[in-house]
Amino acid sequence: MKKNILGTWALAAVATFAFTSCNQSAPKVDEKSQTTENGGSDLKIAYIEVDSIMSQYEFCKEYTLILQKKSTNIQNTINQKGNNLQAAAANFQQKIQQNAYTREQAEAISNNLQKQQADLQALQNRLGNEFQAETEKFNNALRDSIQHFLAVYNKDKKYALILSKAGDNILYADKGYDITNEVIAGLNKAYKKTPLKKEEKKEEKAADKKGEAKK
């Protein structure tokens, strides 16, 4: 039996989903070009650094910590149950070699170990699905918060196109078109007015109480 059934999947998933969520949250605005007197197109363009959004937007920072905590809890739970099951299987094999069981006893214990293995696999799947659902919730909330902010922000700025710059997806960008700091400041100012922090703290307290009750 595998010692670490979940392994490092959960932790890796946090980084993957978190980065993907910010990357997929690229602002979407109406591409209405401003027409000049000679009929040409004069596009007002700006861009935002995705990595900066991830590291400086309080929503991203706080929710990433929440996901990391949940990821660690999942990994610890699966590892503990997996280790216990492995120890039980090793003990069973040792007793078999010592002829410590009758045939009927050995079959009963073997069936029980197989059931525990199946239960552990089901638990892994359930916790994995719950983690994915929580991450999708983060993705949606993050995308909505950025798009909502930019919709208001762009009423005055009148940008025809706002790009998300991540890695080498944009080969060259003049820093004069970088509005990252301005957007992050606006996002954080708006985020402080939302009740999300309080709600998350309530959820954490409720989860802690459940954990204490089970002990």
PDB file of C-alpha atoms in Angstrom:
ATOM      1  CA  MET A   1       0.000   0.000   0.000  1.00  0.00           C
ATOM      2  CA  LYS A   2       1.206   3.477  -0.778  1.00  0.00           C
ATOM      3  CA  LYS A   3       2.504   5.436   2.195  1.00  0.00           C
ATOM      4  CA  ASN A   4       1.465   8.848   0.983  1.00  0.00           C
ATOM      5  CA  ILE A   5      -1.679   8.357  -1.057  1.00  0.00           C
ATOM      6  CA  LEU A   6      -2.275  12.062  -1.587  1.00  0.00           C
ATOM      7  CA  GLY A   7       1.418  12.917  -1.730  1.00  0.00           C
ATOM      8  CA  THR A   8       2.201  16.488  -2.676  1.00  0.00           C
ATOM      9  CA  TRP A   9      -0.803  16.857  -4.968  1.00  0.00           C
ATOM     10  CA  ALA A  10      -2.689  19.234  -2.706  1.00  0.00           C
ATOM     11  CA  LEU A  11       0.160  21.673  -2.184  1.00  0.00           C
ATOM     12  CA  ALA A  12       0.998  21.709  -5.864  1.00  0.00           C
ATOM     13  CA  ALA A  13      -2.645  22.297  -6.651  1.00  0.00           C
ATOM     14  CA  VAL A  14      -2.682  25.460  -4.566  1.00  0.00           C
ATOM     15  CA  ALA A  15       0.082  27.090  -6.569  1.00  0.00           C
ATOM     16  CA  THR A  16      -1.324  25.864  -9.876  1.00  0.00           C
ATOM     17  CA  PHE A  17      -4.905  26.933  -9.256  1.00  0.00           C
ATOM     18  CA  ALA A  18      -3.939  30.208  -7.644  1.00  0.00           C
ATOM     19  CA  PHE A  19      -1.717  31.275 -10.524  1.00  0.00           C
ATOM     20  CA  THR A  20      -4.200  30.037 -13.110  1.00  0.00           C
ATOM     21  CA  SER A  21      -7.009  31.913 -11.416  1.00  0.00           C
ATOM     22  CA  CYS A  22      -5.169  35.206 -11.562  1.00  0.00           C
ATOM     23  CA  ASN A  23      -4.047  34.539 -15.118  1.00  0.00           C
ATOM     24  CA  GLN A  24      -7.567  33.620 -16.220  1.00  0.00           C
ATOM     25  CA  SER A  25      -8.890  36.700 -14.470  1.00  0.00           C
ATOM     26  CA  ALA A  26      -7.478  38.900 -17.178  1.00  0.00           C
ATOM     27  CA  PRO A  27      -9.694  41.979 -17.304  1.00  0.00           C
ATOM     28  CA  LYS A  28     -12.279  42.031 -20.029  1.00  0.00           C
ATOM     29  CA  VAL A  29     -13.510  45.412 -21.205  1.00  0.00           C
ATOM     30  CA  ASP A  30     -15.378  46.580 -24.244  1.00  0.00           C
ATOM     31  CA  GLU A  31     -12.971  47.184 -27.086  1.00  0.00           C
ATOM     32  CA  LYS A  32     -14.392  50.491 -28.322  1.00  0.00           C
ATOM     33  CA  SER A  33     -11.701  52.326 -30.240  1.00  0.00           C
ATOM     34  CA  GLN A  34     -11.471  56.103 -30.294  1.00  0.00           C
ATOM     35  CA  THR A  35     -11.661  57.389 -33.850  1.00  0.00           C
ATOM     36  CA  THR A  36      -9.472  60.337 -34.806  1.00  0.00           C
ATOM     37  CA  GLU A  37     -10.449  63.128 -37.205  1.00  0.00           C
ATOM     38  CA  ASN A  38      -8.673  61.450 -40.129  1.00  0.00           C
ATOM     39  CA  GLY A  39     -10.648  58.249 -39.599  1.00  0.00           C
ATOM     40  CA  GLY A  40      -7.730  56.311 -38.122  1.00  0.00           C
ATOM     41  CA  SER A  41      -7.883  54.178 -34.988  1.00  0.00           C
ATOM     42  CA  ASP A  42      -6.288  55.558 -31.811  1.00  0.00           C
ATOM     43  CA  LEU A  43      -6.362  52.767 -29.234  1.00  0.00           C
ATOM     44  CA  LYS A  44      -5.690  53.596 -25.611  1.00  0.00           C
ATOM     45  CA  ILE A  45      -3.987  50.501 -24.182  1.00  0.00           C
ATOM     46  CA  ALA A  46      -2.693  49.500 -20.738  1.00  0.00           C
ATOM     47  CA  TYR A  47      -1.463  46.342 -19.066  1.00  0.00           C
ATOM     48  CA  ILE A  48      -1.364  44.751 -15.609  1.00  0.00           C
ATOM     49  CA  GLU A  49       1.369  42.516 -14.159  1.00  0.00           C
ATOM     50  CA  VAL A  50      -0.330  39.279 -13.047  1.00  0.00           C
ATOM     51  CA  ASP A  51       2.469  38.333 -10.641  1.00  0.00           C
ATOM     52  CA  SER A  52       2.054  41.623  -8.827  1.00  0.00           C
ATOM     53  CA  ILE A  53      -1.685  41.096  -8.532  1.00  0.00           C
ATOM     54  CA  MET A  54      -0.972  37.678  -7.015  1.00  0.00           C
ATOM     55  CA  SER A  55       1.553  38.950  -4.492  1.00  0.00           C
ATOM     56  CA  GLN A  56       0.043  42.324  -3.563  1.00  0.00           C
ATOM     57  CA  TYR A  57      -3.732  42.034  -3.910  1.00  0.00           C
ATOM     58  CA  GLU A  58      -4.932  41.267  -0.391  1.00  0.00           C
ATOM     59  CA  PHE A  59      -7.700  38.996  -1.661  1.00  0.00           C
ATOM     60  CA  CYS A  60      -5.166  36.798  -3.482  1.00  0.00           C
ATOM     61  CA  LYS A  61      -2.781  36.750  -0.540  1.00  0.00           C
ATOM     62  CA  GLU A  62      -5.405  35.862   2.042  1.00  0.00           C
ATOM     63  CA  TYR A  63      -7.234  33.284  -0.020  1.00  0.00           C
ATOM     64  CA  THR A  64      -3.960  31.603  -1.031  1.00  0.00           C
ATOM     65  CA  LEU A  65      -3.162  31.147   2.660  1.00  0.00           C
ATOM     66  CA  ILE A  66      -6.621  29.684   3.222  1.00  0.00           C
ATOM     67  CA  LEU A  67      -6.138  27.210   0.382  1.00  0.00           C
ATOM     68  CA  GLN A  68      -2.670  26.283   1.611  1.00  0.00           C
ATOM     69  CA  LYS A  69      -4.037  25.575   5.080  1.00  0.00           C
ATOM     70  CA  LYS A  70      -6.803  23.395   3.682  1.00  0.00           C
ATOM     71  CA  SER A  71      -4.299  21.647   1.428  1.00  0.00           C
ATOM     72  CA  THR A  72      -2.045  20.870   4.383  1.00  0.00           C
ATOM     73  CA  ASN A  73      -4.988  19.564   6.413  1.00  0.00           C
ATOM     74  CA  ILE A  74      -6.010  17.274   3.568  1.00  0.00           C
ATOM     75  CA  GLN A  75      -2.494  15.969   3.109  1.00  0.00           C
ATOM     76  CA  ASN A  76      -2.025  15.355   6.840  1.00  0.00           C
ATOM     77  CA  THR A  77      -5.357  13.539   7.106  1.00  0.00           C
ATOM     78  CA  ILE A  78      -4.664  11.233   4.166  1.00  0.00           C
ATOM     79  CA  ASN A  79      -1.066  10.594   5.217  1.00  0.00           C
ATOM     80  CA  GLN A  80      -2.068   9.701   8.771  1.00  0.00           C
ATOM     81  CA  LYS A  81      -4.775   7.296   7.676  1.00  0.00           C
ATOM     82  CA  GLY A  82      -2.471   5.858   5.005  1.00  0.00           C
ATOM     83  CA  ASN A  83       0.320   5.277   7.532  1.00  0.00           C
ATOM     84  CA  ASN A  84      -2.087   3.588   9.939  1.00  0.00           C
ATOM     85  CA  LEU A  85      -3.360   1.339   7.184  1.00  0.00           C
ATOM     86  CA  GLN A  86       0.148   0.472   6.073  1.00  0.00           C
ATOM     87  CA  ALA A  87       1.112  -0.444   9.638  1.00  0.00           C
ATOM     88  CA  ALA A  88      -1.972  -2.649   9.967  1.00  0.00           C
ATOM     89  CA  ALA A  89      -1.177  -4.379   6.668  1.00  0.00           C
ATOM     90  CA  ALA A  90       2.440  -4.978   7.725  1.00  0.00           C
ATOM     91  CA  ASN A  91       1.305  -6.416  11.053  1.00  0.00           C
ATOM     92  CA  PHE A  92      -1.154  -8.663   9.243  1.00  0.00           C
ATOM     93  CA  GLN A  93       1.559 -10.003   6.962  1.00  0.00           C
ATOM     94  CA  GLN A  94       3.810 -10.676   9.927  1.00  0.00           C
ATOM     95  CA  LYS A  95       1.077 -12.566  11.769  1.00  0.00           C
ATOM     96  CA  ILE A  96       0.328 -14.594   8.624  1.00  0.00           C
ATOM     97  CA  GLN A  97       3.955 -15.691   8.458  1.00  0.00           C
ATOM     98  CA  GLN A  98       3.740 -16.705  12.121  1.00  0.00           C
ATOM     99  CA  ASN A  99       0.572 -18.712  11.465  1.00  0.00           C
ATOM    100  CA  ALA A 100      -1.192 -16.642  14.113  1.00  0.00           C
ATOM    101  CA  TYR A 101      -4.589 -16.747  12.377  1.00  0.00           C
ATOM    102  CA  THR A 102      -6.969 -19.393  11.256  1.00  0.00           C
ATOM    103  CA  ARG A 103      -8.000 -19.294   7.618  1.00  0.00           C
ATOM    104  CA  GLU A 104     -11.299 -17.691   8.522  1.00  0.00           C
ATOM    105  CA  GLN A 105      -9.621 -15.043  10.669  1.00  0.00           C
ATOM    106  CA  ALA A 106      -7.093 -14.236   7.963  1.00  0.00           C
ATOM    107  CA  GLU A 107      -9.830 -13.814   5.350  1.00  0.00           C
ATOM    108  CA  ALA A 108     -11.853 -11.553   7.652  1.00  0.00           C
ATOM    109  CA  ILE A 109      -8.865  -9.331   8.427  1.00  0.00           C
ATOM    110  CA  SER A 110      -7.855  -9.217   4.768  1.00  0.00           C
ATOM    111  CA  ASN A 111     -11.361  -8.153   3.751  1.00  0.00           C
ATOM    112  CA  ASN A 112     -11.356  -5.481   6.441  1.00  0.00           C
ATOM    113  CA  LEU A 113      -8.015  -4.099   5.220  1.00  0.00           C
ATOM    114  CA  GLN A 114      -9.312  -3.983   1.658  1.00  0.00           C
ATOM    115  CA  LYS A 115     -12.389  -2.108   2.859  1.00  0.00           C
ATOM    116  CA  GLN A 116     -10.197   0.404   4.696  1.00  0.00           C
ATOM    117  CA  GLN A 117      -8.166   0.884   1.525  1.00  0.00           C
ATOM    118  CA  ALA A 118     -11.345   1.528  -0.477  1.00  0.00           C
ATOM    119  CA  ASP A 119     -12.627   3.931   2.191  1.00  0.00           C
ATOM    120  CA  LEU A 120      -9.341   5.805   2.161  1.00  0.00           C
ATOM    121  CA  GLN A 121      -9.471   6.134  -1.621  1.00  0.00           C
ATOM    122  CA  ALA A 122     -13.045   7.433  -1.382  1.00  0.00           C
ATOM    123  CA  LEU A 123     -11.982   9.944   1.271  1.00  0.00           C
ATOM    124  CA  GLN A 124      -9.116  11.129  -0.912  1.00  0.00           C
ATOM    125  CA  ASN A 125     -11.504  11.652  -3.824  1.00  0.00           C
ATOM    126  CA  ARG A 126     -14.047  13.501  -1.683  1.00  0.00           C
ATOM    127  CA  LEU A 127     -11.492  15.816  -0.105  1.00  0.00           C
ATOM    128  CA  GLY A 128      -9.908  16.415  -3.496  1.00  0.00           C
ATOM    129  CA  ASN A 129     -13.266  17.381  -4.977  1.00  0.00           C
ATOM    130  CA  GLU A 130     -13.999  19.687  -2.045  1.00  0.00           C
ATOM    131  CA  PHE A 131     -10.620  21.357  -2.483  1.00  0.00           C
ATOM    132  CA  GLN A 132     -11.218  21.815  -6.200  1.00  0.00           C
ATOM    133  CA  ALA A 133     -14.647  23.322  -5.502  1.00  0.00           C
ATOM    134  CA  GLU A 134     -13.120  25.756  -3.016  1.00  0.00           C
ATOM    135  CA  THR A 135     -10.451  26.728  -5.529  1.00  0.00           C
ATOM    136  CA  GLU A 136     -13.064  27.317  -8.236  1.00  0.00           C
ATOM    137  CA  LYS A 137     -14.936  29.501  -5.769  1.00  0.00           C
ATOM    138  CA  PHE A 138     -11.737  31.525  -5.353  1.00  0.00           C
ATOM    139  CA  ASN A 139     -11.232  31.711  -9.122  1.00  0.00           C
ATOM    140  CA  ASN A 140     -14.733  33.027  -9.693  1.00  0.00           C
ATOM    141  CA  ALA A 141     -14.581  35.537  -6.849  1.00  0.00           C
ATOM    142  CA  LEU A 142     -11.191  36.796  -7.994  1.00  0.00           C
ATOM    143  CA  ARG A 143     -12.282  37.170 -11.609  1.00  0.00           C
ATOM    144  CA  ASP A 144     -15.465  38.948 -10.570  1.00  0.00           C
ATOM    145  CA  SER A 145     -13.652  41.343  -8.249  1.00  0.00           C
ATOM    146  CA  ILE A 146     -11.112  42.359 -10.902  1.00  0.00           C
ATOM    147  CA  GLN A 147     -13.652  42.715 -13.681  1.00  0.00           C
ATOM    148  CA  HIS A 148     -16.027  44.675 -11.475  1.00  0.00           C
ATOM    149  CA  PHE A 149     -13.267  47.031 -10.388  1.00  0.00           C
ATOM    150  CA  LEU A 150     -12.008  47.570 -13.946  1.00  0.00           C
ATOM    151  CA  ALA A 151     -15.516  48.269 -15.204  1.00  0.00           C
ATOM    152  CA  VAL A 152     -15.757  51.158 -12.737  1.00  0.00           C
ATOM    153  CA  TYR A 153     -12.117  52.191 -13.111  1.00  0.00           C
ATOM    154  CA  ASN A 154     -12.317  52.372 -16.896  1.00  0.00           C
ATOM    155  CA  LYS A 155     -15.283  54.735 -16.944  1.00  0.00           C
ATOM    156  CA  ASP A 156     -12.826  57.566 -16.418  1.00  0.00           C
ATOM    157  CA  LYS A 157      -9.695  56.060 -17.938  1.00  0.00           C
ATOM    158  CA  LYS A 158     -11.365  55.092 -21.218  1.00  0.00           C
ATOM    159  CA  TYR A 159      -8.917  52.331 -22.143  1.00  0.00           C
ATOM    160  CA  ALA A 160      -9.842  50.410 -25.275  1.00  0.00           C
ATOM    161  CA  LEU A 161      -7.819  47.394 -24.155  1.00  0.00           C
ATOM    162  CA  ILE A 162      -6.326  46.285 -20.827  1.00  0.00           C
ATOM    163  CA  LEU A 163      -3.943  43.341 -21.090  1.00  0.00           C
ATOM    164  CA  SER A 164      -2.690  40.915 -18.457  1.00  0.00           C
ATOM    165  CA  LYS A 165       1.080  40.481 -18.567  1.00  0.00           C
ATOM    166  CA  ALA A 166       2.312  37.138 -17.217  1.00  0.00           C
ATOM    167  CA  GLY A 167       5.722  35.721 -18.002  1.00  0.00           C
ATOM    168  CA  ASP A 168       6.520  36.073 -21.701  1.00  0.00           C
ATOM    169  CA  ASN A 169       2.972  36.278 -23.010  1.00  0.00           C
ATOM    170  CA  ILE A 170       3.808  39.885 -23.936  1.00  0.00           C
ATOM    171  CA  LEU A 171       7.301  40.111 -25.406  1.00  0.00           C
ATOM    172  CA  TYR A 172       7.686  43.852 -24.901  1.00  0.00           C
ATOM    173  CA  ALA A 173       5.693  46.443 -23.020  1.00  0.00           C
ATOM    174  CA  ASP A 174       6.544  50.070 -22.404  1.00  0.00           C
ATOM    175  CA  LYS A 175       6.336  50.793 -18.648  1.00  0.00           C
ATOM    176  CA  GLY A 176       4.375  53.883 -19.499  1.00  0.00           C
ATOM    177  CA  TYR A 177       1.397  51.618 -20.188  1.00  0.00           C
ATOM    178  CA  ASP A 178       1.744  49.772 -16.863  1.00  0.00           C
ATOM    179  CA  ILE A 179      -1.244  50.470 -14.585  1.00  0.00           C
ATOM    180  CA  THR A 180      -0.538  47.603 -12.167  1.00  0.00           C
ATOM    181  CA  ASN A 181       0.148  49.658  -9.033  1.00  0.00           C
ATOM    182  CA  GLU A 182      -2.856  51.871  -9.633  1.00  0.00           C
ATOM    183  CA  VAL A 183      -5.131  48.859 -10.093  1.00  0.00           C
ATOM    184  CA  ILE A 184      -3.749  47.020  -7.052  1.00  0.00           C
ATOM    185  CA  ALA A 185      -4.259  50.100  -4.891  1.00  0.00           C
ATOM    186  CA  GLY A 186      -7.838  50.363  -6.098  1.00  0.00           C
ATOM    187  CA  LEU A 187      -8.513  46.658  -5.612  1.00  0.00           C
ATOM    188  CA  ASN A 188      -7.170  46.669  -2.069  1.00  0.00           C
ATOM    189  CA  LYS A 189      -9.124  49.797  -1.198  1.00  0.00           C
ATOM    190  CA  ALA A 190     -12.325  48.187  -2.468  1.00  0.00           C
ATOM    191  CA  TYR A 191     -11.546  44.859  -0.812  1.00  0.00           C
ATOM    192  CA  LYS A 192     -11.216  46.430   2.640  1.00  0.00           C
ATOM    193  CA  LYS A 193     -14.847  47.516   2.330  1.00  0.00           C
ATOM    194  CA  THR A 194     -16.109  43.971   1.773  1.00  0.00           C
ATOM    195  CA  PRO A 195     -17.146  41.535   4.532  1.00  0.00           C
ATOM    196  CA  LEU A 196     -15.137  38.664   3.025  1.00  0.00           C
ATOM    197  CA  LYS A 197     -12.440  38.718   5.692  1.00  0.00           C
ATOM    198  CA  LYS A 198     -14.990  38.431   8.493  1.00  0.00           C
ATOM    199  CA  GLU A 199     -16.817  35.643   6.700  1.00  0.00           C
ATOM    200  CA  GLU A 200     -13.599  33.680   6.189  1.00  0.00           C
ATOM    201  CA  LYS A 201     -12.686  34.081   9.855  1.00  0.00           C
ATOM    202  CA  LYS A 202     -16.139  32.805  10.823  1.00  0.00           C
ATOM    203  CA  GLU A 203     -15.660  29.764   8.593  1.00  0.00           C
ATOM    204  CA  GLU A 204     -12.236  29.086  10.124  1.00  0.00           C
ATOM    205  CA  LYS A 205     -13.615  29.347  13.671  1.00  0.00           C
ATOM    206  CA  ALA A 206     -16.494  27.030  12.785  1.00  0.00           C
ATOM    207  CA  ALA A 207     -14.057  24.512  11.280  1.00  0.00           C
ATOM    208  CA  ASP A 208     -11.854  24.680  14.396  1.00  0.00           C
ATOM    209  CA  LYS A 209     -14.861  24.058  16.647  1.00  0.00           C
ATOM    210  CA  LYS A 210     -15.840  21.017  14.558  1.00  0.00           C
ATOM    211  CA  GLY A 211     -12.311  19.708  14.854  1.00  0.00           C
ATOM    212  CA  GLU A 212     -12.322  20.138  18.635  1.00  0.00           C
ATOM    213  CA  ALA A 213     -15.711  18.446  18.928  1.00  0.00           C
ATOM    214  CA  LYS A 214     -14.446  15.363  17.074  1.00  0.00           C
ATOM    215  CA  LYS A 215     -11.469  14.990  19.428  1.00  0.00           C
TER     216      LYS A 215
END
